């Protein structure tokens, strides 16, 4: 082998070693293969039927027949795709209709669509803020917010997760540094714990210091608040949040796609300058059409939202009664705390054998010693399915000696 070829070999070999080390540490993430639609129950490629408690399918729309049919209808009308970015020849009436419908649903002036919320966050900060500005970010914000802020020249400040005293200290620091515009950026709901950001207090602080507020609503849009508009509705601060980003890939249908909603000037600026929007393909019309039908359905009835919250309250109560330790709260993300990484993996494996799909989370995804399985409820779960899942939790918990007595 010549020297050039062996250098290439070294590269691949190095990656192989790093992957082996991940496996040894139990940090390697295998993928479960589903042979069915997403839903309250799924069928794996080994034929096993499982109750699914780990999808972001909060409203149960991912495999829902009406959603599928709305996508089919939009495909028939608008075709499969656009083979274009939005500004060249990739904008159809369905995209404009969805942007309008999202603005109305969220209570914002205008909305821009992206291929993913990761892109919405990745392309948000750099066009709007520069070195004269400051961005103050919650320490546990989603990776896409962190990456988006990295791409922007604004000064970066970080506050301790959910800590309002520290947020105020960072606002003071940005003011003392003479920063022109300051933006507070936070997840509306933090997905590992189901923690809801204290948006009322964040807005109070922002207004006291003349700062803007941005929230990422990926785990809130469609079901938080009385009409499911999100965390800003839940906390009674609609009209006080400046920028909302979110996904079409969780509660609002579950395919893919993201958005940013804000004042018209903000959205117009993003259309002109946001790189994931300018240099990436248009959202497929089937997703735009199906998302539109989802928003219409959510405006017509609170039924799915009500079922989700009833399922959440039921599961939270029953799992605690069984003797498991959960993080208290009201969100459909229910962290069942097992603390030890190995135990979390064993427990998830045993539940799989008993017909329940959950994932163990451990360091570095959550802090050391805080391993857990994260249960996510869905409007699609029947009480019978939840009872079966709870029985499996009880059995696995008893076998592994995990129940508080
Ligand atoms: C899932 C998620 C994203 C990414 O959403 P995609 O549309 O899948 O790219 C961004 N932010 C948060 C908080 C999320 O949970």
Coordinates of C-alpha atoms and ligand atoms in Angstrom, one line a residue:
X1 CA 0.0 0.0 0.0
X2 CA 1.4 3.4 -0.8
X3 CA 1.7 6.2 1.8
X4 CA -1.3 8.1 0.6
X5 CA -3.6 5.1 0.8
X6 CA -2.4 4.1 4.2
X7 CA -3.1 7.6 5.6
X8 CA -6.7 7.2 4.4
X9 CA -6.8 3.8 6.1
X10 CA -5.6 5.4 9.3
X11 CA -8.6 7.8 9.2
X12 CA -11.2 5.0 8.9
X13 CA -9.3 3.0 11.5
X14 CA -9.4 6.0 13.9
X15 CA -13.2 6.3 13.5
X16 CA -13.6 2.6 14.1
X17 CA -11.7 2.9 17.4
X18 CA -13.8 5.8 18.6
X19 CA -17.0 3.9 17.8
X20 CA -15.7 0.9 19.7
X21 CA -15.0 3.1 22.7
X22 CA -18.5 4.4 22.5
X23 CA -19.9 0.9 22.5
X24 CA -17.7 -0.1 25.5
X25 CA -18.9 2.9 27.5
X26 CA -22.5 2.0 26.7
X27 CA -22.9 5.3 24.8
X28 CA -23.5 3.9 21.4
X29 CA -27.0 4.6 20.0
X30 CA -28.4 1.7 18.0
X31 CA -31.6 2.3 16.0
X32 CA -34.7 0.4 16.4
X33 CA -36.3 -0.5 13.0
X34 CA -40.0 -0.1 12.8
X35 CA -42.0 -2.0 10.1
X36 CA -45.2 -0.1 10.7
X37 CA -46.5 3.5 10.8
X38 CA -45.6 5.5 13.9
X39 CA -48.4 5.3 16.5
X40 CA -49.5 4.3 20.0
X41 CA -48.5 0.8 19.0
X42 CA -45.8 0.0 16.5
X43 CA -44.5 -3.2 15.0
X44 CA -40.7 -3.7 14.9
X45 CA -38.9 -5.4 12.0
X46 CA -38.6 -8.6 14.2
X47 CA -42.4 -8.7 14.2
X48 CA -42.7 -7.7 17.8
X49 CA -45.7 -5.4 18.6
X50 CA -45.0 -2.7 21.2
X51 CA -46.8 0.0 23.0
X52 CA -44.8 3.1 22.0
X53 CA -44.0 5.5 24.8
X54 CA -41.0 7.4 23.3
X55 CA -42.2 9.3 20.2
X56 CA -42.8 13.0 20.0
X57 CA -46.2 12.1 18.6
X58 CA -48.0 14.1 21.2
X59 CA -51.3 14.5 19.3
X60 CA -51.1 11.0 17.6
X61 CA -51.1 12.5 14.1
X62 CA -47.9 10.9 12.7
X63 CA -49.7 7.8 11.5
X64 CA -53.1 9.2 11.6
X65 CA -55.2 8.4 8.5
X66 CA -56.7 11.9 8.0
X67 CA -53.2 13.4 8.1
X68 CA -52.0 10.8 5.6
X69 CA -54.9 11.6 3.3
X70 CA -54.3 15.4 3.6
X71 CA -50.7 14.7 2.4
X72 CA -51.9 12.5 -0.5
X73 CA -54.4 15.2 -1.5
X74 CA -51.7 17.9 -1.4
X75 CA -49.3 15.7 -3.4
X76 CA -51.9 15.2 -6.1
X77 CA -52.6 18.9 -6.3
X78 CA -49.1 20.3 -6.0
X79 CA -46.9 17.4 -7.0
X80 CA -44.1 15.6 -5.2
X81 CA -41.7 18.5 -4.8
X82 CA -40.4 21.7 -6.2
X83 CA -36.7 21.1 -7.1
X84 CA -36.1 24.7 -6.1
X85 CA -35.4 26.9 -3.1
X86 CA -38.3 29.2 -2.2
X87 CA -37.2 32.4 -3.8
X88 CA -36.4 31.0 -7.3
X89 CA -39.4 28.9 -8.2
X90 CA -40.3 27.0 -5.1
X91 CA -43.2 28.9 -3.5
X92 CA -46.7 27.6 -3.9
X93 CA -50.0 28.8 -2.6
X94 CA -50.0 26.0 0.0
X95 CA -46.7 27.4 1.5
X96 CA -48.2 30.8 1.7
X97 CA -51.4 29.4 3.2
X98 CA -49.5 27.4 5.8
X99 CA -47.4 30.5 6.8
X100 CA -50.5 32.5 7.2
X101 CA -52.2 29.7 9.3
X102 CA -49.2 29.3 11.5
X103 CA -49.1 33.1 12.1
X104 CA -52.7 33.1 13.1
X105 CA -52.4 30.0 15.3
X106 CA -49.3 31.4 17.1
X107 CA -50.7 34.9 17.4
X108 CA -47.7 36.4 15.5
X109 CA -47.5 38.7 12.5
X110 CA -45.7 36.5 10.0
X111 CA -44.0 33.1 9.6
X112 CA -41.3 31.6 7.5
X113 CA -41.0 27.9 6.8
X114 CA -37.8 25.8 6.9
X115 CA -37.0 22.2 6.1
X116 CA -36.6 21.6 9.9
X117 CA -36.6 23.4 13.2
X118 CA -32.9 22.7 13.4
X119 CA -32.6 24.9 10.3
X120 CA -35.0 27.5 11.8
X121 CA -32.7 27.8 14.8
X122 CA -29.5 27.5 12.8
X123 CA -30.5 30.3 10.5
X124 CA -32.2 32.6 13.0
X125 CA -29.5 34.5 14.9
X126 CA -26.8 35.4 12.3
X127 CA -29.0 37.5 10.0
X128 CA -30.6 39.5 12.9
X129 CA -27.7 40.2 15.4
X130 CA -24.0 41.2 15.1
X131 CA -21.1 42.0 17.4
X132 CA -22.8 45.0 18.8
X133 CA -25.5 42.8 20.2
X134 CA -25.9 40.1 23.0
X135 CA -27.7 36.8 23.1
X136 CA -28.4 35.3 26.5
X137 CA -29.1 31.6 26.4
X138 CA -30.4 29.1 28.9
X139 CA -27.7 26.5 29.7
X140 CA -29.9 23.6 28.7
X141 CA -31.1 25.0 25.4
X142 CA -31.4 22.6 22.4
X143 CA -28.4 21.8 20.3
X144 CA -29.8 23.7 17.3
X145 CA -30.1 26.9 19.3
X146 CA -26.5 26.5 20.5
X147 CA -25.3 25.9 17.0
X148 CA -27.3 28.9 15.6
X149 CA -25.8 31.2 18.2
X150 CA -22.3 29.9 17.4
X151 CA -22.8 31.0 13.8
X152 CA -23.7 34.6 14.9
X153 CA -21.2 37.3 15.9
X154 CA -23.2 38.6 18.9
X155 CA -21.6 38.4 22.3
X156 CA -22.8 35.2 24.1
X157 CA -24.1 35.0 27.6
X158 CA -25.4 31.9 29.3
X159 CA -27.6 31.6 32.4
X160 CA -28.0 28.6 34.7
X161 CA -30.9 26.5 33.6
X162 CA -34.3 28.1 34.4
X163 CA -32.5 30.4 37.0
X164 CA -34.2 33.8 36.9
X165 CA -31.7 35.5 39.2
X166 CA -28.8 34.4 36.9
X167 CA -30.8 35.5 33.9
X168 CA -31.1 39.0 35.4
X169 CA -27.3 39.0 36.2
X170 CA -26.6 38.2 32.6
X171 CA -29.0 41.0 31.4
X172 CA -27.0 43.3 33.7
X173 CA -23.7 42.1 32.3
X174 CA -24.9 42.7 28.7
X175 CA -26.1 46.2 29.6
X176 CA -22.8 47.0 31.4
X177 CA -21.0 45.9 28.2
X178 CA -23.0 48.5 26.3
X179 CA -24.7 46.0 24.0
X180 CA -27.2 47.5 21.6
X181 CA -29.8 44.8 21.2
X182 CA -30.2 41.8 23.7
X183 CA -32.1 38.6 23.0
X184 CA -33.0 36.1 25.6
X185 CA -33.2 32.6 24.0
X186 CA -34.9 29.6 25.6
X187 CA -36.7 26.4 24.9
X188 CA -40.4 26.9 25.8
X189 CA -40.3 23.3 27.2
X190 CA -37.1 21.4 28.0
X191 CA -37.5 17.9 26.5
X192 CA -35.4 15.9 28.9
X193 CA -37.3 17.0 32.1
X194 CA -40.6 18.3 30.7
X195 CA -39.7 21.6 32.4
X196 CA -41.8 24.5 31.2
X197 CA -39.8 27.8 30.9
X198 CA -40.9 30.5 33.3
X199 CA -42.0 32.7 30.4
X200 CA -44.0 35.2 32.5
X201 CA -40.9 36.0 34.6
X202 CA -38.7 36.0 31.5
X203 CA -40.9 38.5 29.8
X204 CA -41.0 40.7 32.9
X205 CA -37.2 40.7 33.0
X206 CA -36.9 41.3 29.3
X207 CA -39.2 44.3 29.4
X208 CA -37.4 45.7 32.4
X209 CA -34.1 45.5 30.5
X210 CA -35.4 46.3 27.0
X211 CA -34.5 42.8 25.7
X212 CA -36.2 40.6 23.1
X213 CA -37.5 37.1 23.9
X214 CA -37.1 34.1 21.6
X215 CA -38.7 30.7 22.4
X216 CA -38.2 27.3 20.7
X217 CA -41.6 25.6 20.9
X218 CA -40.8 22.2 19.5
X219 CA -42.3 20.4 22.6
X220 CA -45.2 22.8 23.0
X221 CA -46.7 23.9 19.7
X222 CA -50.1 22.2 19.2
X223 CA -50.9 21.3 22.8
X224 CA -49.6 23.7 25.5
X225 CA -52.1 26.4 26.5
X226 CA -55.9 26.4 26.3
X227 CA -56.0 26.4 22.5
X228 CA -52.7 24.5 22.1
X229 CA -50.8 27.6 20.8
X230 CA -47.8 27.0 23.0
X231 CA -45.9 28.0 26.1
X232 CA -46.7 31.7 25.5
X233 CA -50.4 30.9 25.7
X234 CA -49.9 28.6 28.7
X235 CA -48.2 31.4 30.6
X236 CA -50.5 34.2 29.4
X237 CA -47.8 36.1 27.6
X238 CA -49.0 36.0 24.0
X239 CA -48.0 39.3 22.4
X240 CA -45.0 39.6 24.7
X241 CA -42.7 37.0 23.0
X242 CA -40.8 38.4 20.0
X243 CA -39.7 35.3 18.1
X244 CA -41.1 31.7 18.1
X245 CA -39.4 28.8 16.4
X246 CA -41.0 25.4 16.2
X247 CA -41.3 22.1 14.3
X248 CA -43.9 20.4 12.1
X249 CA -42.1 17.1 13.0
X250 CA -43.5 16.5 16.5
X251 CA -47.1 17.3 17.6
X252 CA -48.1 19.2 14.4
X253 CA -48.1 16.1 12.2
X254 CA -44.7 14.5 12.7
X255 CA -43.2 14.4 9.2
X256 CA -40.6 17.2 9.2
X257 CA -40.3 20.9 8.7
X258 CA -39.8 23.9 10.9
X259 CA -40.8 27.6 11.2
X260 CA -40.0 30.9 12.7
X261 CA -42.8 33.4 13.6
X262 CA -42.2 37.0 14.5
X263 CA -42.9 40.6 13.4
X264 CA -43.1 41.1 9.7
X265 CA -39.7 42.9 9.5
X266 CA -38.0 40.0 11.3
X267 CA -39.5 37.4 8.9
X268 CA -38.7 39.5 5.9
X269 CA -35.1 39.8 6.9
X270 CA -34.9 36.1 7.4
X271 CA -36.3 35.5 3.9
X272 CA -33.6 37.7 2.5
X273 CA -30.7 36.5 4.6
X274 CA -31.2 33.3 6.5
X275 CA -28.9 30.7 4.9
X276 CA -30.8 27.5 5.5
X277 CA -33.8 29.2 3.8
X278 CA -31.9 30.7 0.9
X279 CA -29.7 27.6 0.2
X280 CA -32.0 24.7 0.9
X281 CA -35.0 23.1 -0.9
X282 CA -38.6 24.1 -0.3
X283 CA -40.6 22.1 2.2
X284 CA -42.5 19.4 0.3
X285 CA -46.0 20.4 -0.6
X286 CA -47.5 17.3 1.0
X287 CA -46.0 18.4 4.4
X288 CA -47.3 21.9 3.9
X289 CA -50.8 20.6 3.0
X290 CA -51.0 18.1 5.8
X291 CA -49.7 20.7 8.3
X292 CA -52.4 23.0 7.2
X293 CA -55.1 20.4 7.8
X294 CA -53.6 19.7 11.2
X295 CA -53.9 23.4 12.2
X296 CA -57.5 23.4 10.9
X297 CA -58.3 20.4 13.0
X298 CA -56.7 21.9 16.1
X299 CA -58.7 25.1 15.6
X300 CA -62.0 23.2 15.2
X301 CA -61.6 21.1 18.3
X302 CA -59.6 20.7 21.5
X303 CA -60.3 17.0 21.6
X304 CA -56.8 15.7 20.8
X305 CA -55.2 18.2 23.3
X306 CA -57.7 17.2 25.9
X307 CA -57.0 13.5 25.4
X308 CA -53.3 14.1 25.6
X309 CA -53.6 16.0 28.9
X310 CA -56.0 13.4 30.4
X311 CA -53.5 10.6 29.4
X312 CA -50.7 12.6 30.9
X313 CA -52.4 13.2 34.2
X314 CA -53.5 9.5 34.4
X315 CA -50.0 8.1 33.6
X316 CA -48.3 10.5 36.0
X317 CA -50.6 9.6 38.8
X318 CA -50.5 5.8 38.3
X319 CA -46.7 5.5 37.8
X320 CA -46.1 7.4 41.0
X321 CA -48.6 5.2 42.8
X322 CA -46.7 2.2 41.6
X323 CA -43.7 3.5 43.5
X324 CA -41.6 5.0 40.7
X325 CA -39.8 8.3 41.2
X326 CA -40.8 10.8 38.5
X327 CA -39.9 14.5 37.9
X328 CA -43.1 16.3 39.0
X329 CA -44.9 18.4 36.4
X330 CA -47.7 18.5 34.0
X331 CA -46.1 18.0 30.6
X332 CA -46.5 14.8 28.6
X333 CA -42.8 14.2 28.9
X334 CA -42.6 12.1 32.1
X335 CA -39.0 11.4 33.3
X336 CA -39.1 8.1 35.2
X337 CA -35.9 8.4 37.3
X338 CA -33.6 5.4 37.7
X339 CA -30.4 7.5 38.3
X340 CA -27.9 4.7 37.3
X341 CA -27.1 4.4 33.6
X342 CA -26.8 0.6 33.6
X343 CA -30.1 0.2 35.4
X344 CA -31.8 2.6 32.9
X345 CA -30.6 0.4 30.1
X346 CA -31.6 -2.9 31.8
X347 CA -35.0 -1.5 32.6
X348 CA -35.6 -0.3 29.0
X349 CA -34.5 -3.7 27.7
X350 CA -36.8 -5.5 30.1
X351 CA -39.7 -3.3 29.1
X352 CA -39.0 -4.1 25.4
X353 CA -39.3 -7.8 26.3
X354 CA -42.6 -7.0 28.0
X355 CA -43.9 -5.2 24.9
X356 CA -43.2 -1.5 25.8
X357 CA -40.9 0.8 23.8
X358 CA -39.1 3.4 25.9
X359 CA -35.5 4.7 25.7
X360 CA -33.0 5.0 28.5
X361 CA -31.2 8.4 28.7
X362 CA -28.0 8.7 30.6
X363 CA -24.9 10.9 30.7
X364 CA -24.0 12.9 28.6
X365 CA -27.6 13.5 27.4
X366 CA -28.6 14.1 31.1
X367 CA -26.3 14.9 34.0
X368 CA -24.3 12.1 35.6
X369 CA -26.4 10.1 38.1
X370 CA -29.6 11.3 36.6
X371 CA -30.3 8.4 34.2
X372 CA -33.9 7.8 33.4
X373 CA -36.4 6.5 30.9
X374 CA -38.3 9.3 29.4
X375 CA -42.0 8.5 28.8
X376 CA -43.9 10.6 26.3
X377 CA -47.6 10.4 26.3
X378 CA -49.8 10.7 23.2
X379 CA -53.4 11.5 22.5
X380 CA -53.4 8.3 20.6
X381 CA -52.8 6.1 23.6
X382 CA -55.9 4.3 24.9
X383 CA -56.4 3.8 28.6
X384 CA -56.1 0.1 28.0
X385 CA -52.7 0.6 26.4
X386 CA -51.6 2.8 29.2
X387 CA -52.7 0.2 31.7
X388 CA -50.8 -2.5 29.9
X389 CA -47.7 -0.3 29.9
X390 CA -48.1 0.4 33.6
X391 CA -48.4 -3.3 34.3
X392 CA -45.1 -3.9 32.5
X393 CA -43.5 -1.0 34.4
X394 CA -44.7 -2.6 37.7
X395 CA -43.3 -6.1 36.7
X396 CA -39.9 -4.8 35.5
X397 CA -39.7 -2.4 38.5
X398 CA -40.4 -5.3 40.9
X399 CA -37.9 -7.6 39.2
X400 CA -35.1 -5.0 39.3
X401 CA -36.0 -3.8 42.8
X402 CA -36.7 -0.3 41.7
X403 CA -40.0 0.5 43.5
X404 CA -40.2 2.9 46.4
X405 CA -41.9 1.2 49.3
Ligands
LIG1 C1 -36.7 18.4 18.0 C2 -36.2 19.7 18.4 C3 -35.6 20.6 17.4 C4 -35.4 20.1 16.0 O1 -36.6 20.0 15.3 P1 -36.6 19.3 13.8 O2 -37.7 19.9 13.2 O3 -36.7 17.9 14.0 O4 -35.3 19.8 13.2 C5 -35.3 21.8 17.8 N1 -35.4 22.3 19.0 C6 -36.0 21.5 20.0 C7 -36.2 22.0 21.4 C8 -36.4 20.2 19.7 O5 -36.9 19.4 20.7

